[in-house]
Coordinates of C-alpha atoms in Angstrom, one line a residue:
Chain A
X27 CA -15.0 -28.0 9.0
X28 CA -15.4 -24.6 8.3
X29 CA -18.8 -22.3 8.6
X30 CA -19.4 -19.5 6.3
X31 CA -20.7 -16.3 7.7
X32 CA -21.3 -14.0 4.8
X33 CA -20.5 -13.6 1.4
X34 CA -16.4 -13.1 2.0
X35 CA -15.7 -14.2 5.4
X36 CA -15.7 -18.2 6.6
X37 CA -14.7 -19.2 10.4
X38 CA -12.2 -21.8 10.9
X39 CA -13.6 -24.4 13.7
X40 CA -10.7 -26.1 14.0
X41 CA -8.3 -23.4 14.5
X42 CA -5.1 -24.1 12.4
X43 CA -2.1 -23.4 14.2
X44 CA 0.6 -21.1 12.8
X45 CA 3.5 -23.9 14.2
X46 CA 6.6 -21.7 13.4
X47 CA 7.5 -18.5 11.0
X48 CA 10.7 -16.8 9.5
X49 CA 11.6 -13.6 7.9
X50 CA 14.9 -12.4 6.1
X51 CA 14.9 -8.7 5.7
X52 CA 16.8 -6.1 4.0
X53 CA 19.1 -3.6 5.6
X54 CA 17.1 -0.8 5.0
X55 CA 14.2 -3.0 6.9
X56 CA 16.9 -4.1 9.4
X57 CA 18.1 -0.5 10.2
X58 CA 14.2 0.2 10.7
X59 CA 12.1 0.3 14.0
X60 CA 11.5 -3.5 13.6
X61 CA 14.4 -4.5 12.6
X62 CA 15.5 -6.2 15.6
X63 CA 12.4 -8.6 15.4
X64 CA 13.7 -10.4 12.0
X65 CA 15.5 -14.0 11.7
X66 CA 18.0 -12.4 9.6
X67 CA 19.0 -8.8 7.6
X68 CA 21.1 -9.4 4.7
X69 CA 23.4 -6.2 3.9
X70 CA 24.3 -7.6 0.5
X71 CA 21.5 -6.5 -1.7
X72 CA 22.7 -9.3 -4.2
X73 CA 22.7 -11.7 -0.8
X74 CA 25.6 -12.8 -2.9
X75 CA 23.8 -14.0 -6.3
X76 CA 24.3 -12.3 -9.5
X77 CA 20.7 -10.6 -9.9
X78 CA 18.2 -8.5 -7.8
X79 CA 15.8 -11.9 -9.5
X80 CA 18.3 -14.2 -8.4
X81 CA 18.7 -12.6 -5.3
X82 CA 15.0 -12.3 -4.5
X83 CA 14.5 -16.0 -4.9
X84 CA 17.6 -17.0 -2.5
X85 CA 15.5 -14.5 0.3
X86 CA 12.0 -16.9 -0.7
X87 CA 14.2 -19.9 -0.8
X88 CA 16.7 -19.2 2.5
X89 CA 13.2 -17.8 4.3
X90 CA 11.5 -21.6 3.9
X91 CA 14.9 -23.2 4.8
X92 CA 14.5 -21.0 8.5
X93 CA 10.5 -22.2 8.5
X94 CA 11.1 -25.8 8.3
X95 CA 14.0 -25.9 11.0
X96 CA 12.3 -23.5 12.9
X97 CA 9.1 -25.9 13.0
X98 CA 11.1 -29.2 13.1
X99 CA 10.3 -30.8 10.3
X100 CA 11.3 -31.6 6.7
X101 CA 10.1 -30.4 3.2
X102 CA 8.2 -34.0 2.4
X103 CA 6.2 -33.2 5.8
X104 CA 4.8 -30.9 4.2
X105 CA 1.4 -30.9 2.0
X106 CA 1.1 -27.9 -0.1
X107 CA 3.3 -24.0 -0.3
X108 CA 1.5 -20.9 -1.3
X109 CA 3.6 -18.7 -2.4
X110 CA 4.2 -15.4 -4.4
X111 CA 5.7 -12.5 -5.5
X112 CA 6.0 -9.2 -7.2
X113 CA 7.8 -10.6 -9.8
X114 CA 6.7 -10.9 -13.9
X115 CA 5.1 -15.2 -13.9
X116 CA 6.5 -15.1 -10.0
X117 CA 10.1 -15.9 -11.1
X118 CA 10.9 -15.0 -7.3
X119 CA 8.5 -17.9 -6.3
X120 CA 8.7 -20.8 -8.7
X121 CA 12.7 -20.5 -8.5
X122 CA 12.9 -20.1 -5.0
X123 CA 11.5 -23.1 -4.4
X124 CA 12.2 -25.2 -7.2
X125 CA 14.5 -27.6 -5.5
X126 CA 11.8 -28.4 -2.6
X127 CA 9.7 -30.8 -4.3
X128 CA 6.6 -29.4 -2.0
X129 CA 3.3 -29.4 -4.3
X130 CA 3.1 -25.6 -5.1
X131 CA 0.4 -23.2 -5.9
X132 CA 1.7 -19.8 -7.1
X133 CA -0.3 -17.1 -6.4
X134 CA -0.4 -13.3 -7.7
X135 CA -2.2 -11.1 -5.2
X136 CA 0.1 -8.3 -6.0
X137 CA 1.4 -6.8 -2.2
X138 CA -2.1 -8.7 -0.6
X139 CA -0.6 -12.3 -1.4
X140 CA 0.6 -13.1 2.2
X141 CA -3.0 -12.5 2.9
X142 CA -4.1 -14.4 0.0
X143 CA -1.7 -17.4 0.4
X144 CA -2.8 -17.5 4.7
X145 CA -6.2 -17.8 3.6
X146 CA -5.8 -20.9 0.9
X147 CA -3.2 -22.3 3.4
X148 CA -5.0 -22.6 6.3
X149 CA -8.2 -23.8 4.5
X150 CA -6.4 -26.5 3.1
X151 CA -5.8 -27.5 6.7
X152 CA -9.3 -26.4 7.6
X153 CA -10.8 -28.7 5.2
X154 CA -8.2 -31.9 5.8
X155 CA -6.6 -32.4 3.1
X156 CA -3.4 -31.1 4.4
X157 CA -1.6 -31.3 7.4
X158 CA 1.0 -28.6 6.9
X159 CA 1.1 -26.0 4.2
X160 CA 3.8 -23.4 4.3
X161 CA 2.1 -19.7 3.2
X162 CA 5.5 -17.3 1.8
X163 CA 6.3 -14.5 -0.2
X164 CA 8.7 -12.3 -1.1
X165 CA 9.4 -8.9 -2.7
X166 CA 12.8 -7.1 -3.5
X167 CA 13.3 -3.0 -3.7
X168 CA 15.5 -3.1 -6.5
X169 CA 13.7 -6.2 -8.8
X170 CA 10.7 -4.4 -8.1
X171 CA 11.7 -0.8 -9.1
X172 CA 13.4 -2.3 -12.4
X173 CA 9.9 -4.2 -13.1
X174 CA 7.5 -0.9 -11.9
X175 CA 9.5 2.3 -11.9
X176 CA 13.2 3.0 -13.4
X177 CA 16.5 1.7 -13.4
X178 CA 18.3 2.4 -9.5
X179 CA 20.6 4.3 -11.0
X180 CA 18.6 6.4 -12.9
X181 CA 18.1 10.3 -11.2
X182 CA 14.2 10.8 -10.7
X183 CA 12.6 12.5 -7.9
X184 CA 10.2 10.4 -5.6
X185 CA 6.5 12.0 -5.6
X186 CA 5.9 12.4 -1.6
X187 CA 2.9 9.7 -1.4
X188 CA 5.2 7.2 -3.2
X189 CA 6.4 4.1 -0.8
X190 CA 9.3 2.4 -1.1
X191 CA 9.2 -1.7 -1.6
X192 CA 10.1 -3.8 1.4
X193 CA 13.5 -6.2 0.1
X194 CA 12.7 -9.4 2.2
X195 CA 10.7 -12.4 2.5
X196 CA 8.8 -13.6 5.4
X197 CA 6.2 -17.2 5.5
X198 CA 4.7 -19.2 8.4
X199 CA 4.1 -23.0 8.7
X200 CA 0.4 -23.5 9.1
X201 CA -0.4 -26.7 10.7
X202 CA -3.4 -29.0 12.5
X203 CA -2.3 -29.5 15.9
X204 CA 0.1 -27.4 18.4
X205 CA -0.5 -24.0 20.9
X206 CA 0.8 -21.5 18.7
X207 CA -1.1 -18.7 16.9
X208 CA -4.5 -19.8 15.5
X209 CA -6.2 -18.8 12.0
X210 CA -9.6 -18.0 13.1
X211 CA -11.4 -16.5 10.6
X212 CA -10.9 -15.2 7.1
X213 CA -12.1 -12.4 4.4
X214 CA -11.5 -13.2 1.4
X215 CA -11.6 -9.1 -0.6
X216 CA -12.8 -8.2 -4.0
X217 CA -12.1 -6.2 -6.3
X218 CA -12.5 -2.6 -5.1
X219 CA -11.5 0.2 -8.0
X220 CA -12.3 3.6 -7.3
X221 CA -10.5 5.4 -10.3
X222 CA -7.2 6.2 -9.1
X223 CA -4.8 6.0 -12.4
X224 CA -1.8 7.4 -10.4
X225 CA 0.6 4.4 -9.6
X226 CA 3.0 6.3 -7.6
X227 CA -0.4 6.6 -5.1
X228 CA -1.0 3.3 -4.4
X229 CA -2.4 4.0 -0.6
X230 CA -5.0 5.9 -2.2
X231 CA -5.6 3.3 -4.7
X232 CA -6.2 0.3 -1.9
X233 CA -7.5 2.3 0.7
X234 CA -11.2 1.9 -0.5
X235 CA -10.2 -2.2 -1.1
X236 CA -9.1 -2.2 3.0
X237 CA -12.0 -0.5 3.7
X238 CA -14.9 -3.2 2.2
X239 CA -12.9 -6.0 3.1
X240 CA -12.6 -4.7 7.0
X241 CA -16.4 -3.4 6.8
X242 CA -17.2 -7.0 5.4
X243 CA -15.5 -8.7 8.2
X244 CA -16.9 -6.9 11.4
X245 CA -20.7 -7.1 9.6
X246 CA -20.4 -10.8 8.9
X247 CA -18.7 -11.8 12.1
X248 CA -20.4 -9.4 14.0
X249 CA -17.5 -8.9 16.5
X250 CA -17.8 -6.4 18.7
X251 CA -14.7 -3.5 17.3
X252 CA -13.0 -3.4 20.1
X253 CA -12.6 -7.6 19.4
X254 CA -8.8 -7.0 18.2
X255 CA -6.0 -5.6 19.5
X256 CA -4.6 -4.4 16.1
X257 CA -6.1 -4.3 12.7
X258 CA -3.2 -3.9 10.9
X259 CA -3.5 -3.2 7.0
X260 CA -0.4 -4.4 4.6
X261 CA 0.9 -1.6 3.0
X262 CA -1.3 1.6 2.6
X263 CA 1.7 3.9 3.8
X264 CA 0.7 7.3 6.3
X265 CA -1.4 8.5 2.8
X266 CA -3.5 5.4 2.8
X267 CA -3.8 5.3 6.1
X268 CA -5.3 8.2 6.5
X269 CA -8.0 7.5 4.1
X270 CA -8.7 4.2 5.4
X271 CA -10.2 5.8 8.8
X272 CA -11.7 8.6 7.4
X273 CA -13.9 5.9 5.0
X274 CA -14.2 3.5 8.1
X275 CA -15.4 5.9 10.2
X276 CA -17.8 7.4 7.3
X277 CA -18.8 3.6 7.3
X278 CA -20.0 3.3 10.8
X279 CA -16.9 0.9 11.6
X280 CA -15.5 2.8 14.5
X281 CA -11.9 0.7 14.9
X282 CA -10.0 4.1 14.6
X283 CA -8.0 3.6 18.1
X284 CA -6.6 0.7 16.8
X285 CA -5.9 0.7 13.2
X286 CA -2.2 0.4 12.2
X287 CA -0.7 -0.1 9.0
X288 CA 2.9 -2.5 8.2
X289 CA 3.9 0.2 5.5
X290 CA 4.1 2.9 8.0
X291 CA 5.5 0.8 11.0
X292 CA 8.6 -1.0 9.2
X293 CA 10.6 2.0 8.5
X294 CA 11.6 5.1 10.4
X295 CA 10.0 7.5 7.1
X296 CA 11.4 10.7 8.1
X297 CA 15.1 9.8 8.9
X298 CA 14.7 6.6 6.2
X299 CA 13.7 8.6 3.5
X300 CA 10.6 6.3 2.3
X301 CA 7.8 8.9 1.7
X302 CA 4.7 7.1 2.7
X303 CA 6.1 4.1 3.9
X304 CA 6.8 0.4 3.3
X305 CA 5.0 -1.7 -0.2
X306 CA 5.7 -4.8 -1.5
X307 CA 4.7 -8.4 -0.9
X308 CA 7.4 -8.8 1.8
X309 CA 5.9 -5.4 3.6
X310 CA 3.2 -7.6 5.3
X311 CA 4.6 -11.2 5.5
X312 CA 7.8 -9.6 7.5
X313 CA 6.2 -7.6 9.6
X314 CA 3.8 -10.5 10.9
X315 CA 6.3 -13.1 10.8
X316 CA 9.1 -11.2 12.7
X317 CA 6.5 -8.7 14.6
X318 CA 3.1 -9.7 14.9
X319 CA 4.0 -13.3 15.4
X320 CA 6.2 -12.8 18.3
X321 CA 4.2 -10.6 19.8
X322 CA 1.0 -13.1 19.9
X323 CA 3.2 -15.8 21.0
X324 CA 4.4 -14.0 24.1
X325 CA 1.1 -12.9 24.8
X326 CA 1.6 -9.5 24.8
X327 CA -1.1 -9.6 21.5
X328 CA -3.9 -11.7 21.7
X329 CA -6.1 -10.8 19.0
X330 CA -5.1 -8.9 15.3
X331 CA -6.9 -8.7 11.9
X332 CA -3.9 -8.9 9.7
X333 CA -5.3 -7.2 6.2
X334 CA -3.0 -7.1 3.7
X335 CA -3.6 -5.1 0.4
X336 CA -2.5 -5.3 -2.9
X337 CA -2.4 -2.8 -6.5
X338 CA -3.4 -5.6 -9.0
X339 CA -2.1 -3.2 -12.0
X340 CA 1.0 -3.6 -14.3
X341 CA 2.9 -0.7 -16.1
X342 CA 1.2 -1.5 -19.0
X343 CA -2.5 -1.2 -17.8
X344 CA -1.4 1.8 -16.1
X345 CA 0.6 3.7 -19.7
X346 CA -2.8 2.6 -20.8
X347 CA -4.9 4.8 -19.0
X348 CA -6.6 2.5 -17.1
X349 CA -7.6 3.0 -13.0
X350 CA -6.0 0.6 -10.5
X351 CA -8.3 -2.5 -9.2
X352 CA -7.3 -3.1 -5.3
X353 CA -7.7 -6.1 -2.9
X354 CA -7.5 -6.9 0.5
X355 CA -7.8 -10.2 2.6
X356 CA -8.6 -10.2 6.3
X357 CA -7.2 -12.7 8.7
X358 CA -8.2 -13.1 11.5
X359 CA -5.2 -14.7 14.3
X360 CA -5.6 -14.8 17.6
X361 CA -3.6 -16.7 21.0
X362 CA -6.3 -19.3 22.2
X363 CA -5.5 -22.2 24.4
Chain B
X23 CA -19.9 -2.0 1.0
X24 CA -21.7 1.7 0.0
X25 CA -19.2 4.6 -1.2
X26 CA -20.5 7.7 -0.4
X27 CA -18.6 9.6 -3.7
X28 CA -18.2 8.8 -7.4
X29 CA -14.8 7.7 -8.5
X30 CA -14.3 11.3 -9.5
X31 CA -15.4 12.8 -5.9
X32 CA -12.9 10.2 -4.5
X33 CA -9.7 10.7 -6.4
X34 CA -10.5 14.5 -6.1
X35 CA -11.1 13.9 -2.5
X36 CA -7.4 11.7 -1.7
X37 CA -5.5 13.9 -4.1
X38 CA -6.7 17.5 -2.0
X39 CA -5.7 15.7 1.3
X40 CA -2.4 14.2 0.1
X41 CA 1.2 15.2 1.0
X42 CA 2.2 18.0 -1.4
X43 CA 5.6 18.2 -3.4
X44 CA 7.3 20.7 -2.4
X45 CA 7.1 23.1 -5.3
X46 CA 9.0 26.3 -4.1
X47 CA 12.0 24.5 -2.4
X48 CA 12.4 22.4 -5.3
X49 CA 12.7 25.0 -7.7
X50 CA 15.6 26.6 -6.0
X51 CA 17.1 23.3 -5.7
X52 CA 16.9 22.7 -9.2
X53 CA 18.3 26.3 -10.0
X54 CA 21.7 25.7 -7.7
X55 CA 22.1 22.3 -9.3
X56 CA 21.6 23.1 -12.7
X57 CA 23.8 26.4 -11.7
X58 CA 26.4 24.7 -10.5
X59 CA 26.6 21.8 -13.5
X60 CA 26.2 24.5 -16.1
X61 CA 29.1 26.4 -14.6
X62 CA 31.1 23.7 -14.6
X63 CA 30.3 23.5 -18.0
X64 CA 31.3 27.2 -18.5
X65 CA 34.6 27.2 -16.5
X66 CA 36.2 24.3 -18.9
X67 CA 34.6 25.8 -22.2
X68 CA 36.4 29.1 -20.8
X69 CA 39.8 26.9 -20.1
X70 CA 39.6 25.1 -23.6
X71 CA 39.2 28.8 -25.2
X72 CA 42.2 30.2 -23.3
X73 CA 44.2 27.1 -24.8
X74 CA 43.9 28.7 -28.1
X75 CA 41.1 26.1 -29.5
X76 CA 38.6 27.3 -32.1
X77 CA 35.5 28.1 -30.4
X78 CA 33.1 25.1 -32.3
X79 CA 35.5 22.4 -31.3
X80 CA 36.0 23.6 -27.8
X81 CA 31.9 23.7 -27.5
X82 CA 32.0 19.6 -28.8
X83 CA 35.0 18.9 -26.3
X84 CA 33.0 20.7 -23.6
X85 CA 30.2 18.5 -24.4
X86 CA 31.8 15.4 -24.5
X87 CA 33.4 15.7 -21.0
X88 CA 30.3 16.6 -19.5
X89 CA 28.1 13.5 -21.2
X90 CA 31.1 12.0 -19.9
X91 CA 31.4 12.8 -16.2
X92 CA 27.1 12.2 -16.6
X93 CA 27.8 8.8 -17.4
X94 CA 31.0 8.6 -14.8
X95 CA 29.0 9.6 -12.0
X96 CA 25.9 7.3 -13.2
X97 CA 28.6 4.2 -13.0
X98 CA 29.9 4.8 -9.6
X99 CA 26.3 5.2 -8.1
X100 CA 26.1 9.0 -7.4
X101 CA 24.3 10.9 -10.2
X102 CA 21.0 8.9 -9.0
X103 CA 21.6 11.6 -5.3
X104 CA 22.2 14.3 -7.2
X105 CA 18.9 14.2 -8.8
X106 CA 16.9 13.7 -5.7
X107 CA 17.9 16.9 -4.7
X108 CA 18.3 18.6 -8.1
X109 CA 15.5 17.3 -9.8
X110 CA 15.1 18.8 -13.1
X111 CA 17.8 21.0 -12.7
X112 CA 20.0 17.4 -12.5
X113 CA 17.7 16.3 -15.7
X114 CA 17.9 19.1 -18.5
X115 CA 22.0 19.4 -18.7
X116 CA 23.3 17.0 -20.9
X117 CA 24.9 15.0 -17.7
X118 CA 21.1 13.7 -17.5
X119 CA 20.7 12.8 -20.5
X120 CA 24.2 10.7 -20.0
X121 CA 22.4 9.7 -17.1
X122 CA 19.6 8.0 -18.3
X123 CA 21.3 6.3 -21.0
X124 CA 24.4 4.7 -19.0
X125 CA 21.6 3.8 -16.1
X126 CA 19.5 1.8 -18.3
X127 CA 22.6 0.1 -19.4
X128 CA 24.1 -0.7 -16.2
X129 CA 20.9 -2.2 -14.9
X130 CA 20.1 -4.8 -18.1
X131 CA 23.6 -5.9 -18.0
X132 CA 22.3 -9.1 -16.5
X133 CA 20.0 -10.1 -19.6
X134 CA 22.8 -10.0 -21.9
X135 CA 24.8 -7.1 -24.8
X136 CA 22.3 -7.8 -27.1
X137 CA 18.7 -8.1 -25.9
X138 CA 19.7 -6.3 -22.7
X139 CA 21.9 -3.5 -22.6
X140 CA 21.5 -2.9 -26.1
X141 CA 17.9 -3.1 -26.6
X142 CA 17.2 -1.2 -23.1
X143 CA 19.9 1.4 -23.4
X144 CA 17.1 3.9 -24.6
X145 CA 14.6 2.7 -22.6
X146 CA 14.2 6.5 -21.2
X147 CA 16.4 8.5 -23.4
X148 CA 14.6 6.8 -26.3
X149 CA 11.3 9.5 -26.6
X150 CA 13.6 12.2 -26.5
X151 CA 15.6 11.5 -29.4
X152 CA 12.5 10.3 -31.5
X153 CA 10.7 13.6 -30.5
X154 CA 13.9 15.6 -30.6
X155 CA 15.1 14.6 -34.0
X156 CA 10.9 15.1 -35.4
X157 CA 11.1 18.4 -33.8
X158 CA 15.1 19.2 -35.8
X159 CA 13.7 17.9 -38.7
X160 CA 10.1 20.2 -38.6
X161 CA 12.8 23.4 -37.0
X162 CA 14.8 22.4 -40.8
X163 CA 11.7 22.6 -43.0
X164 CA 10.7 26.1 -41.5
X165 CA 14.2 27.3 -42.0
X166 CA 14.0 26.4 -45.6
X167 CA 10.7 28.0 -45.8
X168 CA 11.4 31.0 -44.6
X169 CA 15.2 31.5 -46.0
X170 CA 13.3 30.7 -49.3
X171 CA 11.5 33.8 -49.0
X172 CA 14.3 36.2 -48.2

């Protein structure tokens, strides 16, 4: 059974074992410096349904196919799915899986629901009452810019410290027993809103949010900061980024060296076009279950703090003046035999 | 955890130190674009005149073929690159207003004629008419006013 260490962070005695992972990505993502680390890249962005929705679900749905052969075993092995999207009610979610028969939880955690979903998942296994629980999500460039932004074919600039949503969905199968990557400990974030109304500045927004939830972790584990390899935030793009370290380092958490961020790894921004970098649900679940993953299973990573963040707004709070509340959730994965 | 600035300090703070918009070179982007669509423009209403047309209807026929290569280029994916480079200079012509009707259109074809592409086909264009047809309507009452007077 779990210990709690603080406030937000808990360590997970028993270790549950990421047994196997997937990830589907999108061209864009599979023309990108990582894109040779994905299961899949679809080229169709329709991935031959009728609707970006549609579409978006049959990534979420095709993604948990991959996790389940990959880990050998059969949707009635397992216990519980987390799972989430960008998507109004989590359409991309609840339809994605609807077939499975797997007792669901949806979650909303905006871009910081892989995070969100690892956490419940592997405490469920923590605490025995499960033992398997998939953790998946999903998030789709042109669903999401039809739900937050303007029809594709609409002509509108880009501001330069937009990002640009990650099409793609990416899970892991958390389990009790086996030598794969092992959930160690986890941060669960709160709310952290420092009055940024601008949605198109969404690294600036979660920044601060990254920033308590990675200050809370180091003071209640009291690891040492060179502990990790990589702390690798979800999606605050080369913007956020940058004022993630700045407030980090103004906090006394000197993990400068080794800060990374998915947003600003998964595409090639310059020659890509993407501004800041990478967003969306899929930003962080792709990059850690095509990148991060393998890398801790060959060894060549032993230790990351995977944090992923999230912009819990909506177009309406936003036309109605309102500031943007941020999130993150630390988890903590690391190769132990 | 502590912040060291008020909410105001901090947005002041992230907006000073982020990436800047290009201002200048977007300007003279938006100048060529706008140039080159309002030429266009020019060379058929020039055409249509040398035809012998009457100089009113030529104008509307101008107008429709623009709205309509607006809405031709919308449908086969290419006004949307335009824009990023020519910005507003893509926008103001009447090709962008064509624009962001036919793009609205295209993209709620999936929830149906009636609650999709009709009901979001002035999703953007919408404001401007409202707030183009309140300012005709104020322009008409000062015309009155002052034709009144003379």
């Amino acid at each position: 059974m779990g210990t709690r260490l603080g406030k937000q962070t808990l360590r997970l005695d028993s270790h549950p074992v990421i047994q196997a992972w997937a990830s589907i990505a999108g061209a864009k993502e599979g023309n990108g410096p990582l894109g040779r680390y994905f299961d899949e890249v679809i080229q169709d962005e329709y991935f031959g349904e009728k609707s970006f929705e549609k579409a978006e679900s049959k990534l979420l749905r095709e993604t948990l196919a991959k996790i389940l052969m990959k880990g050998k075993v059969s949707a009635g092995d397992i216990q519980y799915i987390f799972a989430g999207d960008l998507l109004n009610q989590c359409i991309a979610a609840s339809y994605g899986i609807r077939e499975s028969e797997i007792p669901f939880f949806g979650l909303y955690g905006a871009c910081s629901t892989m995070g969100e979903a690892l956490i419940l998942g592997s405490l469920m296994v923590e605490g025995g009452f499960a033992e398997r629980t998939v953790c998946i999500t999903s998030s789709h460039f042109c669903s999401a810019e039809k739900q937050f932004r303007f029809p594709l074919e609409f002509g509108n600039q880009r501001p330069p410290m937009s990002q640009w949503t990650v099409t793609g969905s990416g899970g892991v199968l958390v389990g009790n027993t086996g030598d794969g990557p092992k959930i160690v400990h986890v941060t669960t974030g709160k709310i952290v809103d420092m009055g940024v109304t601008d949605a198109n500045d969404m690294g600036a927004a979660m920044a601060p949010a990254a920033c308590d939830t990675i200050t809370a972790h180091f003071t209640e584990t009291g690891l040492a900061y060179d502990y990790y390899d990589i702390v690798i935030t979800g999606d605050l793009g080369i913007h956020g980024k940058n004022i993630c370290k700045q407030l980090l380092e103004e906090n006394g958490i000197l993990i400068q060296g080794i800060l990374e961020d998915c947003g600003t790894m998964i595409y090639d921004t310059e020659a890509q076009k993407t501004y800041c970098g990478g967003s969306g649900c899929a930003c962080s679940a792709i990059v850690l279950a095509g990148y991060l993953l393998d890398k801790l299973s060959k060894k060549e990573l032993k230790r990351i703090l995977l944090v992923c963040t999230g912009a819990l707004h909506s177009p309406s709070s936003i036309q109605q003046g309102e500031s943007i509340p941020a999130i993150a959730h630390a988890v903590g994965i690391e190769m132990i035999s | 955890m502590e912040q060291k600035r008020t909410k105001k300090e901090y947005v002041e703070w992230t907006q000073k130190i982020a990436p800047k918009t290009h201002k200048f070179k977007n300007m003279i982007l938006a100048f060529i674009v706008g140039g080159i669509i309002c030429t266009i423009g020019q060379v058929i209403l020039s055409l249509l005149l040398k035809t012998g047309m009457i100089k009113e209807d030529a104008a509307s026929l101008t107008t429709l073929l623009m709205i309509f290569f607006g809405a031709f280029l919308t449908g086969i994916n290419v006004y949307d690159d335009i824009s990023r480079v020519g910005g507003a200079g893509a926008a103001i012509p009447v090709t962008g207003f064509a624009n962001s009707i036919v793009s609205p259109a295209m993209e709620y074809k999936k929830e149906g004629y009636v609650m999709g592409v009709g009901a979001k086909m002035f999703l953007i264009a919408g404001p401007v008419l409202v707030y183009g047809i309140v300012a005709s309507i104020i322009a008409g009452i000062l015309y009155y006013i002052f034709t009144m007077r003379a």
